[in-house]
Short mmCIF file of C-alpha atoms in Angstrom, two decimals:
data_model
loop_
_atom_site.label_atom_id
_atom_site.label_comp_id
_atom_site.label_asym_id
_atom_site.label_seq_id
_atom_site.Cartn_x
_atom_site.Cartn_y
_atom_site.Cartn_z
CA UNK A 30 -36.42 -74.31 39.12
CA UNK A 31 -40.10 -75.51 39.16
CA UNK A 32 -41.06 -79.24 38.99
CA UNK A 33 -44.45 -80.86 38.86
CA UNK A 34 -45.36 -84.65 39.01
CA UNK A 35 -49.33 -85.32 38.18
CA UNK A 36 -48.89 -88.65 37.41
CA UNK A 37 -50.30 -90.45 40.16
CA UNK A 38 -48.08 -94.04 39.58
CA UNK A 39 -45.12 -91.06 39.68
CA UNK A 40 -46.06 -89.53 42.16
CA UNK A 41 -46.23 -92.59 44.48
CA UNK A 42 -43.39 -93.83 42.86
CA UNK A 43 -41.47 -90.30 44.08
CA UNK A 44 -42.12 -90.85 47.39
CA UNK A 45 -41.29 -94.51 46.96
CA UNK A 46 -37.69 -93.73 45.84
CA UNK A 47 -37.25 -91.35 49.37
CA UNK A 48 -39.16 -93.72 51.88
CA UNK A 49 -36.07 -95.90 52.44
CA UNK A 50 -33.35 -93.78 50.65
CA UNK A 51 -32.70 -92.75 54.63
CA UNK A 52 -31.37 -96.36 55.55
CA UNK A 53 -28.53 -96.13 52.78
CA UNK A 54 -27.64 -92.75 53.46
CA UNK A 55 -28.76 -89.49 56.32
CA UNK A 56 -27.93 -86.57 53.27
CA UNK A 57 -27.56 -86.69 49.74
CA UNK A 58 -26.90 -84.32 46.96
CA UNK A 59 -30.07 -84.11 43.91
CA UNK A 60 -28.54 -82.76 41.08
CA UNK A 61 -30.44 -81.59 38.24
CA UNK A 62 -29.39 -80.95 34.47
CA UNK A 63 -31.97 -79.99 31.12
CA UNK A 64 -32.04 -83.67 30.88
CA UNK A 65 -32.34 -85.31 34.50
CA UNK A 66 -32.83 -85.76 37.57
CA UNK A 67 -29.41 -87.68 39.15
CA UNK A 68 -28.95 -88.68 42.97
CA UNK A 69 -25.95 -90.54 43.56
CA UNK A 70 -24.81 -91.94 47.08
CA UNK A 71 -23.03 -94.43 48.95
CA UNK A 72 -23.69 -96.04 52.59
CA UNK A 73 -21.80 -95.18 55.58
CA UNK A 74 -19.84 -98.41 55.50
CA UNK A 75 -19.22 -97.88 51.61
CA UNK A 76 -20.30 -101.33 50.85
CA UNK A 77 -22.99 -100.17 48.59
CA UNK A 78 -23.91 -97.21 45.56
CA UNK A 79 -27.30 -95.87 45.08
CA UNK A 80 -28.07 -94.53 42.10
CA UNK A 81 -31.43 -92.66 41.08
CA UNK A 82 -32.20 -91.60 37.52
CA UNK A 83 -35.25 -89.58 36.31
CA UNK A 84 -35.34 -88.11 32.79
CA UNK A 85 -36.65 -85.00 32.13
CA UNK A 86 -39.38 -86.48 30.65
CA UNK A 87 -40.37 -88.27 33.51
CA UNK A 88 -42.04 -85.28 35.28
CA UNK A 89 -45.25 -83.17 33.92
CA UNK A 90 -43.31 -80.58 34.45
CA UNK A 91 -39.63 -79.92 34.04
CA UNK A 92 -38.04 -76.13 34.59
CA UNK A 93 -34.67 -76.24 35.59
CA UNK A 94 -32.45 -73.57 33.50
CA UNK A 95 -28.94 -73.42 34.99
CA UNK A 96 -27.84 -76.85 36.61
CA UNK A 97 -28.38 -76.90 40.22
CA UNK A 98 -26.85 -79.60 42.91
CA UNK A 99 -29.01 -79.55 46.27
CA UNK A 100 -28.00 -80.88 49.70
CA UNK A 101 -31.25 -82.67 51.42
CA UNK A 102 -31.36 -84.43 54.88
CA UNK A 103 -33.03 -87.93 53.53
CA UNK A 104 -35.26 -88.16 56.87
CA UNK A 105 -36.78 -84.68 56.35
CA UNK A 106 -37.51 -85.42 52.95
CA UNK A 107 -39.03 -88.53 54.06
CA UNK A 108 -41.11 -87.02 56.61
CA UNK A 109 -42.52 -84.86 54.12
CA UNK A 110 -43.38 -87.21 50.97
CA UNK A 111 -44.87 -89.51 53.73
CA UNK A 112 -47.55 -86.50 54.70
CA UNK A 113 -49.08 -86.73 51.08
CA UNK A 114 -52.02 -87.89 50.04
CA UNK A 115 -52.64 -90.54 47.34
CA UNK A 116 -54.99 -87.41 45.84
CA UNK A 117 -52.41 -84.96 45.44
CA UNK A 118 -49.55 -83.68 42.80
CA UNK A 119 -46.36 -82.83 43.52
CA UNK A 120 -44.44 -79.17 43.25
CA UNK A 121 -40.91 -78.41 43.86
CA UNK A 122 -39.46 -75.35 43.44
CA UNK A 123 -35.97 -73.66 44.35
CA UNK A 124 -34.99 -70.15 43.57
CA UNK A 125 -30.94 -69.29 43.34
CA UNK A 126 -31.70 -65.82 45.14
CA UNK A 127 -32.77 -68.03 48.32
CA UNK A 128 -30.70 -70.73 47.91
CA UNK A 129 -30.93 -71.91 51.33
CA UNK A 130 -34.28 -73.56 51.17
CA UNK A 131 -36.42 -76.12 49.12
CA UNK A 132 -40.17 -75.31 48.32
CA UNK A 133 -42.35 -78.32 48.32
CA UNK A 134 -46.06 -78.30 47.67
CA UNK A 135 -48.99 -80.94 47.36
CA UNK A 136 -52.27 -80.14 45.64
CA UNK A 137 -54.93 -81.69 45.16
CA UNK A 138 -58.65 -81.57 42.98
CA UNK A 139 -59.96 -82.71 46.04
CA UNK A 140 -61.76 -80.11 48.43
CA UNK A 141 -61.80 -82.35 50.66
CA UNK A 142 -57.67 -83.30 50.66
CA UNK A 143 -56.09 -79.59 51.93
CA UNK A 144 -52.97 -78.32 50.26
CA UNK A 145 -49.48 -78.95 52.01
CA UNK A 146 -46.51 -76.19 51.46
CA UNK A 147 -42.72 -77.37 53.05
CA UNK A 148 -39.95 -75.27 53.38
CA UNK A 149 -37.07 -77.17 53.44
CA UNK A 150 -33.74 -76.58 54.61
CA UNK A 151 -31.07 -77.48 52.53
CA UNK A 152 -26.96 -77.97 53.41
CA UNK A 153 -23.77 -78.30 51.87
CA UNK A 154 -22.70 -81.67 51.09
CA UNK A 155 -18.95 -81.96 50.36
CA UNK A 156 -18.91 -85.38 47.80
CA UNK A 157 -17.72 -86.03 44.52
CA UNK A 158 -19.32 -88.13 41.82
CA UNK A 159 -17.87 -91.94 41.71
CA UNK A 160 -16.88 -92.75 38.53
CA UNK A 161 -18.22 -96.51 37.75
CA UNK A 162 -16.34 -98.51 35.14
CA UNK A 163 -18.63 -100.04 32.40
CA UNK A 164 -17.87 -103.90 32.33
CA UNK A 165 -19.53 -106.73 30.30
CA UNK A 166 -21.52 -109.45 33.25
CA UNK A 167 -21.08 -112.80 33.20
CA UNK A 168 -24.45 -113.45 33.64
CA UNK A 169 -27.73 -111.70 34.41
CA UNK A 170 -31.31 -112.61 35.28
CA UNK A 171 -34.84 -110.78 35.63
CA UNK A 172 -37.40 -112.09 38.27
CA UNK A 173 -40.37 -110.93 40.08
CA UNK A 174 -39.07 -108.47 42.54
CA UNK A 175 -41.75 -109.55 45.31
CA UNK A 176 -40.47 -112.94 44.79
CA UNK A 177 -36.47 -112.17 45.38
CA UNK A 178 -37.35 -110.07 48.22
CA UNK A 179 -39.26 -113.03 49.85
CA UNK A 180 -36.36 -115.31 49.46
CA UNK A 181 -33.99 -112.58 50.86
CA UNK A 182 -36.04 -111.85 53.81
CA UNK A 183 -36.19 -115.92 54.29
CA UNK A 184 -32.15 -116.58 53.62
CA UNK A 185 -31.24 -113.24 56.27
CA UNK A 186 -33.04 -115.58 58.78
CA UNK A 187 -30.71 -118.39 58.37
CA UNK A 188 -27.22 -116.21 58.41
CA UNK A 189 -25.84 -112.86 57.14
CA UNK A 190 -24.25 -114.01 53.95
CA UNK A 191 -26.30 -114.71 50.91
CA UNK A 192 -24.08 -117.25 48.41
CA UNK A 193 -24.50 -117.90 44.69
CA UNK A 194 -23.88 -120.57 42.85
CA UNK A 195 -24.91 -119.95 38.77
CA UNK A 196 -24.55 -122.28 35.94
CA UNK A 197 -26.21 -122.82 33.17
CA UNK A 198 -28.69 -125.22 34.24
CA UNK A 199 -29.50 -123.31 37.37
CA UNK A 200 -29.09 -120.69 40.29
CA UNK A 201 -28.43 -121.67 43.87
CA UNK A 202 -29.17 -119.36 46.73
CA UNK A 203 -27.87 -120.37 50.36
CA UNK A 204 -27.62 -118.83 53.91
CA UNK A 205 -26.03 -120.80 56.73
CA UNK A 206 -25.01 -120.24 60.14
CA UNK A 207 -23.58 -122.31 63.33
CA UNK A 208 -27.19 -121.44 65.22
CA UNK A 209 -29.75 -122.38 62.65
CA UNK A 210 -28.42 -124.10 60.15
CA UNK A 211 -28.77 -123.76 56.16
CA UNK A 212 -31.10 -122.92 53.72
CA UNK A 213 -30.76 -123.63 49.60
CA UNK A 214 -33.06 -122.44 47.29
CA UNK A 215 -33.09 -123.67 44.02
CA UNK A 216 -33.96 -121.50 41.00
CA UNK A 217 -34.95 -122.71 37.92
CA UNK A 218 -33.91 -121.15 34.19
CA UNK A 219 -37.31 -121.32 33.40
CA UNK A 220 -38.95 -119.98 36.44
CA UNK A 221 -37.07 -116.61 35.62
CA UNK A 222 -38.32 -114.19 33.36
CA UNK A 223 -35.00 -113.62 31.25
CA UNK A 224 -31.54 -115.31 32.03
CA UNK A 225 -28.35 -115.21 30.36
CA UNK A 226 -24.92 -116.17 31.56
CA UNK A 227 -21.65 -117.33 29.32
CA UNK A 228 -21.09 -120.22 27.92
CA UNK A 229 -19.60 -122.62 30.31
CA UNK A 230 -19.14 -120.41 33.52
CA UNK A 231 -19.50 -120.93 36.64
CA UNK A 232 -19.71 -118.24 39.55
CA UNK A 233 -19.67 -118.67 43.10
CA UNK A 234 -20.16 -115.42 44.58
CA UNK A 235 -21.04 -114.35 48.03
CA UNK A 236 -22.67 -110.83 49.56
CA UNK A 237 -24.20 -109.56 52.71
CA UNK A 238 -28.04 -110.16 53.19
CA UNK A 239 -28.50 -107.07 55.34
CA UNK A 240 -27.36 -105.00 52.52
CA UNK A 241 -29.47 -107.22 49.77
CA UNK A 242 -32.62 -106.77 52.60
CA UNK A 243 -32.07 -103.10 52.32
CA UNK A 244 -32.20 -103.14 48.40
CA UNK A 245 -35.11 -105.47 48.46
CA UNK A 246 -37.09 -102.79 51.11
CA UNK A 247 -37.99 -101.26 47.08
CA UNK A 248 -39.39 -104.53 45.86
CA UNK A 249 -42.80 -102.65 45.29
CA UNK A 250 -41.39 -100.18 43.18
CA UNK A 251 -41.32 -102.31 40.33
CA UNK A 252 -42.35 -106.01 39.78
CA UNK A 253 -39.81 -106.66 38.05
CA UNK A 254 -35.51 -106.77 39.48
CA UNK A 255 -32.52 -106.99 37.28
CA UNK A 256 -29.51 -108.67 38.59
CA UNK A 257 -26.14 -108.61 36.90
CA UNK A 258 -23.17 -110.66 38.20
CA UNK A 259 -19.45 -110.86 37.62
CA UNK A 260 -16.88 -112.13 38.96
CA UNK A 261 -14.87 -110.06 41.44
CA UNK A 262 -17.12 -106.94 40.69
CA UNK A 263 -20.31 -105.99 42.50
CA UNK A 264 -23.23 -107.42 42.21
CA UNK A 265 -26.02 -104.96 40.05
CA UNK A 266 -29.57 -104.98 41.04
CA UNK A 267 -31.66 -102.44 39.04
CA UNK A 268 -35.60 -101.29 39.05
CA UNK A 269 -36.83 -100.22 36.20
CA UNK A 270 -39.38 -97.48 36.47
CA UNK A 271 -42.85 -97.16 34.92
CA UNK A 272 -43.96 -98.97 32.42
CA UNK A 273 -42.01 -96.74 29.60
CA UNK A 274 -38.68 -99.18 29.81
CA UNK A 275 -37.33 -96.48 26.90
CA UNK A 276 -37.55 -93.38 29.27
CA UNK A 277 -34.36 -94.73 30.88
CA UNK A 278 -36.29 -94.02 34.33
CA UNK A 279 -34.38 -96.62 36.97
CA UNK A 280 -33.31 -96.83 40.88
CA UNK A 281 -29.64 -99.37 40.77
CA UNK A 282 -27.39 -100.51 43.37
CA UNK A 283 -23.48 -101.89 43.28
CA UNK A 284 -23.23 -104.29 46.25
CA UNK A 285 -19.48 -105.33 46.71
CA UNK A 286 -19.03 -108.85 47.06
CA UNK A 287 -17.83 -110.37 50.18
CA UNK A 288 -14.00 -111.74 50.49
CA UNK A 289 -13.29 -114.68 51.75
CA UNK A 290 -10.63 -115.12 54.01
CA UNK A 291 -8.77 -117.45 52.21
CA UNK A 292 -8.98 -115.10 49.13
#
């Protein structure tokens, strides 16, 4: 297998996706087909799915051959991508006759900026692909992710539930607790860049602000964030990656919603 990323907006992006991967989950499996690059994982407390998708097409570079699934500690990866330079490419490589190790290598023009070789040690990961049903939302809306991450970071402050309330006219976001009190924040139709929602509904829907503060930690990933929300399903929040929307390139999290005990 042999991978290169010369983009620079990829490359940073790359080492984007990793830098916080390691608070949703300590291992995952990459798997890589002719066509992409897939990591799928859950959080200890199962609460939330990750999902990473990178066509082949994506990368300068793109060798893969037979399908291979690699187990990767998410804090050694991270320590690695966080040693490059904003000068240098990215090569991975992984050979089936030493299976047991990663190859990762950053280059750069630069005489000044010295190559970097890794080793990596990989590990069996015993997990199984979840199989998410395909359902229709009941509504959806696109804002600027710095934005939403401001307001999330601003509502966790005020209690660890974040609830909606979404009509047609508007969205209301709210945080309370016994110790200081409630926050609303009131979002306009207009002040979003898309909305949509059925005619005539109504949600009320509620779901943890640590776990929406942990999603957000990628707010400079992409300006944009998709959310999607149905009724008793999770709540969808999805970047979209580089600028080339048709390249299918995107980072998307399920967040269960929270149950009420009188549910």
């Amino acid at each position: 297998m042999n991978i290169n990323i010369d983009n620079k907006e990829n490359c940073a992006c790359f080492c984007n996706l990793f830098q916080h991967l390691k608070v949703f989950s300590t291992n995952v499996n990459i798997m890589f087909s002719d066509t992409h690059m897939y990591i799928q994982t859950m959080d200890s407390s199962k609460i939330s799915i990750i999902e990473i998708n990178l066509p082949a097409s994506w990368f300068q570079t793109y060798e893969i051959g037979a399908n291979q699934c690699i187990g990767i500690n998410t804090n050694i990866l991270f320590k690695i991508l966080n040693s490059r330079e904003t000068s240098q490419n990215i090569s991975i490589q992984y050979d089936l006759e030493n299976n047991d190790k990663l190859f990762i290598q950053f280059h750069s023009e630069n005489k000044a900026v010295f190559d970097k070789h890794f080793e990596v040690p990989l590990m069996e990961i015993d997990s199984e692909l979840m199989q998410i049903p395909e359902y229709e939302s009941n509504a959806d809306f696109t804002m600027c992710s710095a934005n939403f991450s401001n307001i999330i970071g601003q509502l966790k402050m005020f209690g660890d539930n974040l609830n909606i309330e979404c009509t047609e006219e508007n969205i209301v976001l709210s945080s309370s607790s016994e110790e200081s009190g409630k926050m609303n924040v009131n979002i306009q139709i207009d002040d979003l860049n898309s909305f949509a929602i059925n005619d005539g509904q109504e949600l009320h829907l509620s779901f943890s602000l640590t776990f929406l503060h942990n999603i957000c930690l990628y707010h400079k990933i992409a300006k944009e964030i998709e959310i999607q929300l149905t009724d008793g399903f999770p709540l969808k929040a999805k970047y979209v990656l580089g600028a080339d929307e048709t390249n299918n390139a995107n980072l998307t999290f399920y967040l269960a919603p929270r149950i009420n005990d009188d549910d």
